[in-house]
Coordinates of C-alpha atoms and ligand atoms in Angstrom, one line a residue:
M1 CA 0.0 0.0 0.0
M2 CA 2.8 2.4 0.8
A3 CA 4.3 1.8 -2.5
S4 CA 1.2 2.7 -4.5
F5 CA 0.5 5.7 -2.2
G6 CA 4.0 6.8 -2.9
A7 CA 3.4 6.5 -6.6
V8 CA 0.3 8.6 -6.6
L9 CA 2.0 11.3 -4.6
F10 CA 4.9 11.1 -7.1
L11 CA 2.4 11.5 -10.0
G12 CA 0.9 14.4 -8.1
S13 CA 4.2 16.2 -8.4
I14 CA 4.7 15.3 -12.0
I15 CA 1.3 16.7 -13.0
F16 CA 2.6 20.2 -12.6
T17 CA 6.0 19.5 -14.1
C18 CA 4.5 19.5 -17.6
T19 CA 7.9 20.0 -19.1
A20 CA 7.1 19.3 -22.7
N21 CA 10.5 19.4 -24.4
G22 CA 12.0 21.2 -21.5
F23 CA 12.1 24.5 -23.2
F24 CA 9.0 26.0 -21.7
V25 CA 6.8 25.2 -18.8
S26 CA 3.3 26.2 -18.1
S27 CA 2.5 27.4 -14.7
R28 CA -0.4 25.9 -12.9
K29 CA -2.6 28.9 -13.4
Q30 CA -2.2 28.9 -17.1
M31 CA -3.5 25.4 -17.4
T32 CA -6.8 25.5 -19.1
S33 CA -7.1 21.9 -20.2
P34 CA -7.9 19.1 -17.8
V35 CA -5.0 18.2 -15.6
P36 CA -3.1 15.1 -16.6
N37 CA -5.1 12.0 -16.2
V38 CA -3.6 10.0 -13.4
P39 CA -5.7 6.8 -13.9
C40 CA -4.6 6.9 -17.6
M41 CA -0.9 7.1 -16.5
V42 CA -1.4 4.2 -14.1
E43 CA -3.2 2.1 -16.7
H44 CA -0.9 2.7 -19.6
C45 CA 2.4 3.9 -18.3
S46 CA 3.0 2.2 -15.0
S47 CA 6.1 0.4 -16.3
P48 CA 8.0 3.6 -17.4
M49 CA 6.7 5.3 -14.3
F50 CA 8.2 2.8 -12.0
K51 CA 11.4 2.8 -14.0
C52 CA 11.5 6.5 -13.4
V53 CA 11.0 6.2 -9.7
Q54 CA 13.8 3.7 -9.6
D55 CA 16.2 5.7 -11.7
A56 CA 18.1 8.3 -9.8
D57 CA 18.4 10.8 -12.7
C58 CA 14.8 10.5 -13.7
R59 CA 13.7 11.1 -10.1
H60 CA 16.2 14.0 -9.8
T61 CA 14.7 15.6 -12.9
M62 CA 11.3 15.6 -11.3
E63 CA 12.4 16.7 -7.9
C64 CA 14.7 19.4 -9.3
M65 CA 12.0 20.9 -11.4
Q66 CA 9.6 21.0 -8.5
S67 CA 12.2 22.8 -6.4
C68 CA 12.4 25.4 -9.1
G69 CA 8.9 26.4 -8.2
M70 CA 7.6 25.6 -11.7
K71 CA 7.9 29.1 -12.9
N72 CA 11.6 29.7 -13.3
H73 CA 12.5 28.5 -16.8
T74 CA 16.2 29.1 -16.3
C75 CA 16.1 26.9 -13.2
M76 CA 14.1 24.2 -15.0
Y77 CA 16.4 24.1 -18.0
G78 CA 19.2 23.6 -15.6
C79 CA 17.4 20.5 -14.2
L80 CA 16.8 19.0 -17.6
N81 CA 20.3 19.8 -18.8
T82 CA 21.7 18.1 -15.7
Y83 CA 19.5 15.0 -15.1
E84 CA 17.2 14.3 -18.1
D85 CA 17.9 10.8 -19.4
A86 CA 16.5 8.0 -21.5
V87 CA 14.2 6.8 -18.6
Y88 CA 12.7 10.2 -18.2
D89 CA 12.3 10.5 -22.0
S90 CA 10.4 7.2 -22.3
F91 CA 8.1 8.1 -19.4
M92 CA 7.3 11.5 -21.1
N93 CA 6.9 9.7 -24.4
C94 CA 4.4 7.3 -22.8
I95 CA 2.2 9.8 -21.0
V96 CA 2.2 12.5 -23.8
D97 CA 2.7 11.0 -27.2
G98 CA 1.8 7.4 -26.5
H99 CA -1.4 7.7 -24.5
H100 CA -2.3 11.4 -24.3
C101 CA -2.5 11.2 -20.5
M102 CA -1.2 14.7 -20.4
K103 CA -1.7 17.6 -22.9
L104 CA 1.1 19.9 -23.6
E105 CA 0.5 23.5 -22.7
P106 CA 2.1 25.9 -25.0
P107 CA 3.9 29.0 -23.6
D108 CA 1.8 31.1 -25.9
P109 CA -1.2 29.4 -27.4
E110 CA -1.8 32.4 -29.7
F111 CA 1.6 32.2 -31.3
R112 CA 1.7 31.1 -35.0
C113 CA 4.7 31.0 -37.3
K114 CA 5.2 33.6 -40.0
P115 CA 7.1 31.7 -42.7
P116 CA 8.8 33.8 -45.3
A117 CA 7.2 33.6 -48.8
Y118 CA 10.5 32.7 -50.4
Y119 CA 12.3 29.3 -50.6
M120 CA 14.7 27.8 -53.2
K121 CA 12.9 25.8 -55.8
N122 CA 16.0 24.0 -57.2
F123 CA 17.5 22.7 -53.9
T124 CA 18.3 19.0 -53.6
L125 CA 18.7 17.1 -50.4
D126 CA 22.2 15.8 -51.3
Q127 CA 23.4 19.4 -51.0
L128 CA 23.1 19.0 -47.3
I129 CA 25.3 15.9 -47.0
G130 CA 28.1 16.2 -44.5
S131 CA 28.5 18.3 -41.3
W132 CA 27.5 21.9 -40.7
Y133 CA 28.2 24.2 -37.8
I134 CA 25.3 26.4 -36.7
V135 CA 27.0 29.8 -36.7
R136 CA 24.0 32.0 -36.3
G137 CA 20.4 31.6 -35.0
I138 CA 17.5 33.7 -33.9
N139 CA 15.3 31.7 -31.5
P140 CA 17.1 31.6 -28.1
D141 CA 15.3 28.5 -27.0
Y142 CA 16.1 26.4 -30.0
D143 CA 18.9 27.9 -32.1
C144 CA 21.6 29.2 -29.8
F145 CA 23.1 26.2 -28.0
D146 CA 26.9 26.0 -28.2
C147 CA 28.7 23.5 -30.4
Q148 CA 25.7 22.6 -32.6
I149 CA 27.0 20.4 -35.3
S150 CA 24.5 19.0 -37.8
T151 CA 25.3 16.0 -39.9
Y152 CA 23.2 15.0 -42.8
A153 CA 23.3 11.5 -44.5
P154 CA 21.0 9.5 -46.6
D155 CA 18.9 7.1 -44.6
P156 CA 19.7 3.6 -45.8
A157 CA 16.2 2.4 -45.0
S158 CA 14.2 5.0 -46.9
S159 CA 14.4 7.9 -49.3
N160 CA 14.7 10.2 -46.3
Y161 CA 17.9 11.7 -44.9
T162 CA 18.9 11.6 -41.3
L163 CA 20.1 14.7 -39.4
T164 CA 22.3 13.9 -36.4
E165 CA 22.4 17.0 -34.3
K166 CA 25.1 17.4 -31.6
Y167 CA 24.8 20.3 -29.1
D168 CA 26.1 21.2 -25.7
V169 CA 24.2 22.2 -22.6
T170 CA 25.4 23.6 -19.2
M171 CA 24.5 21.5 -16.2
L172 CA 23.6 23.1 -12.8
N173 CA 27.2 22.6 -11.5
G174 CA 28.6 24.4 -14.5
S175 CA 29.9 21.4 -16.4
I176 CA 29.2 21.0 -20.1
R177 CA 27.1 18.0 -21.1
H178 CA 27.2 16.8 -24.7
R179 CA 23.8 15.9 -26.2
M180 CA 22.6 14.4 -29.4
A181 CA 19.3 14.2 -31.3
V182 CA 18.4 12.4 -34.6
Q183 CA 15.8 13.7 -37.0
Q184 CA 14.2 12.3 -40.1
V185 CA 14.3 14.7 -43.1
Q186 CA 12.1 14.3 -46.2
Q187 CA 11.9 16.3 -49.4
R188 CA 8.2 16.7 -50.1
D189 CA 8.3 17.7 -53.8
P190 CA 11.4 17.9 -56.0
Q191 CA 9.8 20.8 -57.9
N192 CA 9.8 22.7 -54.6
G193 CA 13.1 21.3 -53.5
G194 CA 13.6 23.9 -50.7
L195 CA 10.6 22.7 -48.7
L196 CA 11.6 20.0 -46.3
D197 CA 9.8 18.0 -43.5
Y198 CA 11.6 17.2 -40.3
T199 CA 10.5 14.9 -37.5
D200 CA 12.4 14.9 -34.2
T201 CA 12.0 13.2 -30.9
L202 CA 13.5 15.2 -28.1
M203 CA 13.1 14.4 -24.4
G204 CA 10.5 11.8 -25.3
L205 CA 8.3 14.2 -27.3
T206 CA 7.8 14.3 -31.1
M207 CA 8.1 17.5 -33.0
Y208 CA 7.2 18.2 -36.6
E209 CA 8.9 20.9 -38.5
K210 CA 8.6 22.5 -41.9
W211 CA 11.9 23.9 -43.2
Q212 CA 12.5 26.3 -46.0
V213 CA 15.9 26.5 -47.6
I214 CA 16.4 30.3 -48.2
D215 CA 19.9 30.3 -49.6
Y216 CA 22.5 27.7 -50.5
D217 CA 26.0 28.8 -51.5
I218 CA 26.8 27.2 -54.8
T219 CA 30.2 26.1 -53.5
G220 CA 28.6 24.4 -50.5
Q221 CA 30.1 26.8 -48.0
Y222 CA 27.0 28.0 -46.2
A223 CA 23.2 27.7 -46.1
V224 CA 20.4 29.8 -44.7
V225 CA 17.3 28.0 -43.5
Y226 CA 14.0 28.9 -41.8
Y227 CA 11.8 26.4 -39.9
C228 CA 8.4 26.4 -38.3
G229 CA 7.8 23.6 -35.8
H230 CA 4.9 22.4 -33.7
M231 CA 4.5 20.0 -30.9
S232 CA 0.8 20.1 -30.5
D233 CA -2.2 21.7 -32.2
D234 CA -1.5 25.0 -30.5
W235 CA 2.2 24.9 -29.7
F236 CA 4.2 26.4 -32.5
Y237 CA 7.8 27.8 -32.7
E238 CA 10.0 29.1 -35.4
G239 CA 13.6 29.9 -36.1
T240 CA 16.2 30.7 -38.6
L241 CA 19.7 29.2 -38.9
V242 CA 22.9 29.9 -40.7
Y243 CA 24.8 26.7 -41.5
S244 CA 28.5 26.9 -42.2
K245 CA 30.9 24.1 -43.3
T246 CA 33.7 25.8 -41.3
P247 CA 33.5 27.0 -37.6
A248 CA 33.4 30.6 -38.8
L249 CA 31.8 32.2 -41.8
R250 CA 34.1 33.5 -44.4
N251 CA 34.2 37.4 -44.4
I252 CA 33.4 37.5 -48.1
D253 CA 30.1 35.6 -47.5
I254 CA 28.8 37.8 -44.8
P255 CA 27.4 40.7 -46.9
T256 CA 25.4 38.1 -49.1
I257 CA 24.1 36.3 -46.0
T258 CA 23.2 39.6 -44.4
N259 CA 21.3 40.7 -47.5
V260 CA 19.5 37.4 -47.9
L261 CA 18.4 37.4 -44.2
K262 CA 17.2 41.0 -44.5
T263 CA 15.4 40.7 -47.9
K264 CA 14.0 37.2 -47.7
V265 CA 13.4 36.6 -43.9
G266 CA 13.3 40.1 -42.5
L267 CA 16.1 39.5 -40.0
N268 CA 19.1 41.6 -39.0
F269 CA 22.2 39.4 -39.1
S270 CA 23.9 41.4 -36.3
K271 CA 21.0 40.7 -34.0
M272 CA 21.3 36.9 -34.3
C273 CA 23.0 34.7 -31.7
A274 CA 26.4 33.4 -32.6
P275 CA 26.9 30.0 -30.8
E276 CA 30.3 28.7 -29.9
T277 CA 31.7 26.7 -32.7
K278 CA 35.5 26.7 -32.2
M279 CA 36.1 25.0 -28.9
C280 CA 33.9 22.0 -29.7
E281 CA 34.4 18.3 -29.4
Q282 CA 34.1 16.7 -32.8
Ligands
NAG301 C1 15.8 31.2 -11.2 O1 16.7 30.1 -11.0 C2 18.1 30.5 -11.1 C3 18.9 29.2 -11.1 O2 18.5 28.3 -10.2 C4 18.4 31.5 -10.0 O3 19.7 31.9 -10.1 C5 17.5 32.7 -10.2 O4 17.7 33.5 -9.1 C6 16.0 32.3 -10.2 N1 15.2 33.4 -10.5 C7 14.1 33.7 -9.8 C8 13.3 34.9 -10.3 O5 13.7 33.1 -8.9
NAG302 C1 18.9 27.9 -58.1 O1 18.0 28.9 -58.0 C2 18.6 30.1 -57.5 C3 17.6 31.2 -57.3 O2 16.5 30.7 -56.5 C4 19.7 30.6 -58.5 O3 20.3 31.7 -58.0 C5 20.7 29.5 -58.7 O4 21.6 29.9 -59.8 C6 20.0 28.2 -59.1 N1 20.9 27.1 -59.2 C7 21.0 26.3 -60.2 C8 22.1 25.2 -60.1 O5 20.3 26.3 -61.2
NAG303 C1 28.9 18.0 -12.5 O1 28.1 16.9 -12.5 C2 28.4 15.8 -13.4 C3 27.3 14.8 -13.4 O2 26.8 14.5 -12.1 C4 29.8 15.3 -13.0 O3 30.1 14.3 -13.9 C5 30.8 16.4 -13.1 O4 32.1 16.0 -12.7 C6 30.4 17.6 -12.2 N1 31.2 18.7 -12.4 C7 31.7 19.4 -11.4 C8 32.6 20.6 -11.8 O5 31.5 19.2 -10.2
NAG304 C1 10.7 10.3 -43.5 O1 10.7 11.6 -43.0 C2 9.3 12.1 -42.7 C3 9.5 13.6 -42.3 O2 10.3 13.7 -41.2 C4 8.6 11.3 -41.7 O3 7.3 11.7 -41.5 C5 8.6 9.8 -42.2 O4 8.1 9.0 -41.2 C6 10.1 9.4 -42.5 N1 10.0 8.0 -43.0 C7 10.8 7.1 -42.5 C8 10.7 5.7 -43.2 O5 11.4 7.2 -41.5
NAG305 C1 21.0 45.7 -37.1 O1 21.3 45.6 -35.7 C2 22.4 46.3 -35.4 C3 22.8 46.0 -33.9 O2 21.7 46.0 -33.1 C4 22.1 47.8 -35.6 O3 23.3 48.6 -35.2 C5 21.8 48.1 -37.0 O4 21.4 49.4 -37.2 C6 20.7 47.1 -37.5 N1 20.5 47.2 -38.9 C7 19.3 47.4 -39.5 C8 19.4 47.5 -41.0 O5 18.3 47.6 -38.8

């Protein structure tokens, strides 16, 4: 009896740690939808739940986020960056994507992407093959991690490509933790080659993104891409990235990139974040 009581209390704390992908958290007040369905979790996700209780890092993720008071995003990122692990991911995957026991609450349900009208028509996926540094980005929650190295390769099992994304996060004790995510990339229509579909599973949650290739250097030195992603019907996010084959952009390319960003995406190059790319593990 104590064990199951413990589990319910434990679930009680998870209910308000709706961490989604860990980038945003809804406070209890903002929750308009029904709270997570505890019987649903017990019925469908008891195995991943008990694995979480038994796993020190999964338990620490939950406890740490609760101790942040559920409102301080900086603090909560710190928790996820420090403790989030595969056990936590599979628990979140079960209760959110797998059985809809918990609905994701977007930070801003009104937010919708504003994709640029422009994309390249004549782009082909093989132009992305190889590794790229993310040298500029605009969305602080998604684009600006240090040491983001994106590697594209054809998927041997389909006509898709895979994107393996490496990035660094800072743990609560100041140490750097290396992270990795794998995405599936599909070109929808060769006539509109610059429109790409991405599917990503991060922290147990699935995200769908529509990318637009805005510019691709003919020598393969850099690329500029815009993306609009969503995690649920009303949770959208967008960003713009500059990819470079080398850790720093060549000076001669900067005026072109600045102009493309300004005229095609409406962004000011100087206002974009410039993640660390030089002191990175390969
Ligand atoms: C948020 O958490 C961080 C890290 O734990 C802490 O330094 C900061 O003071 C907190 N901010 C607020 C407003 O509580
Ligand atoms: C692809 O289209 C762009 C304009 O969208 C053009 O500048 C470029 O020359 C084209 N590339 C090829 C190989 O046709
Ligand atoms: C921070 O925590 C990690 C994981 O617990 C550990 O491996 C690392 O050595 C710690 N770093 C410092 C500076 O204490
Ligand atoms: C190919 O990629 C698309 C878009 O990410 C995805 O929906 C689809 O499931 C992928 N196909 C395979 C076989 O993985
Ligand atoms: C771009 O941003 C920089 C730095 O904030 C600013 O100095 C510059 O005037 C901006 N350029 C344009 C065209 O708005």
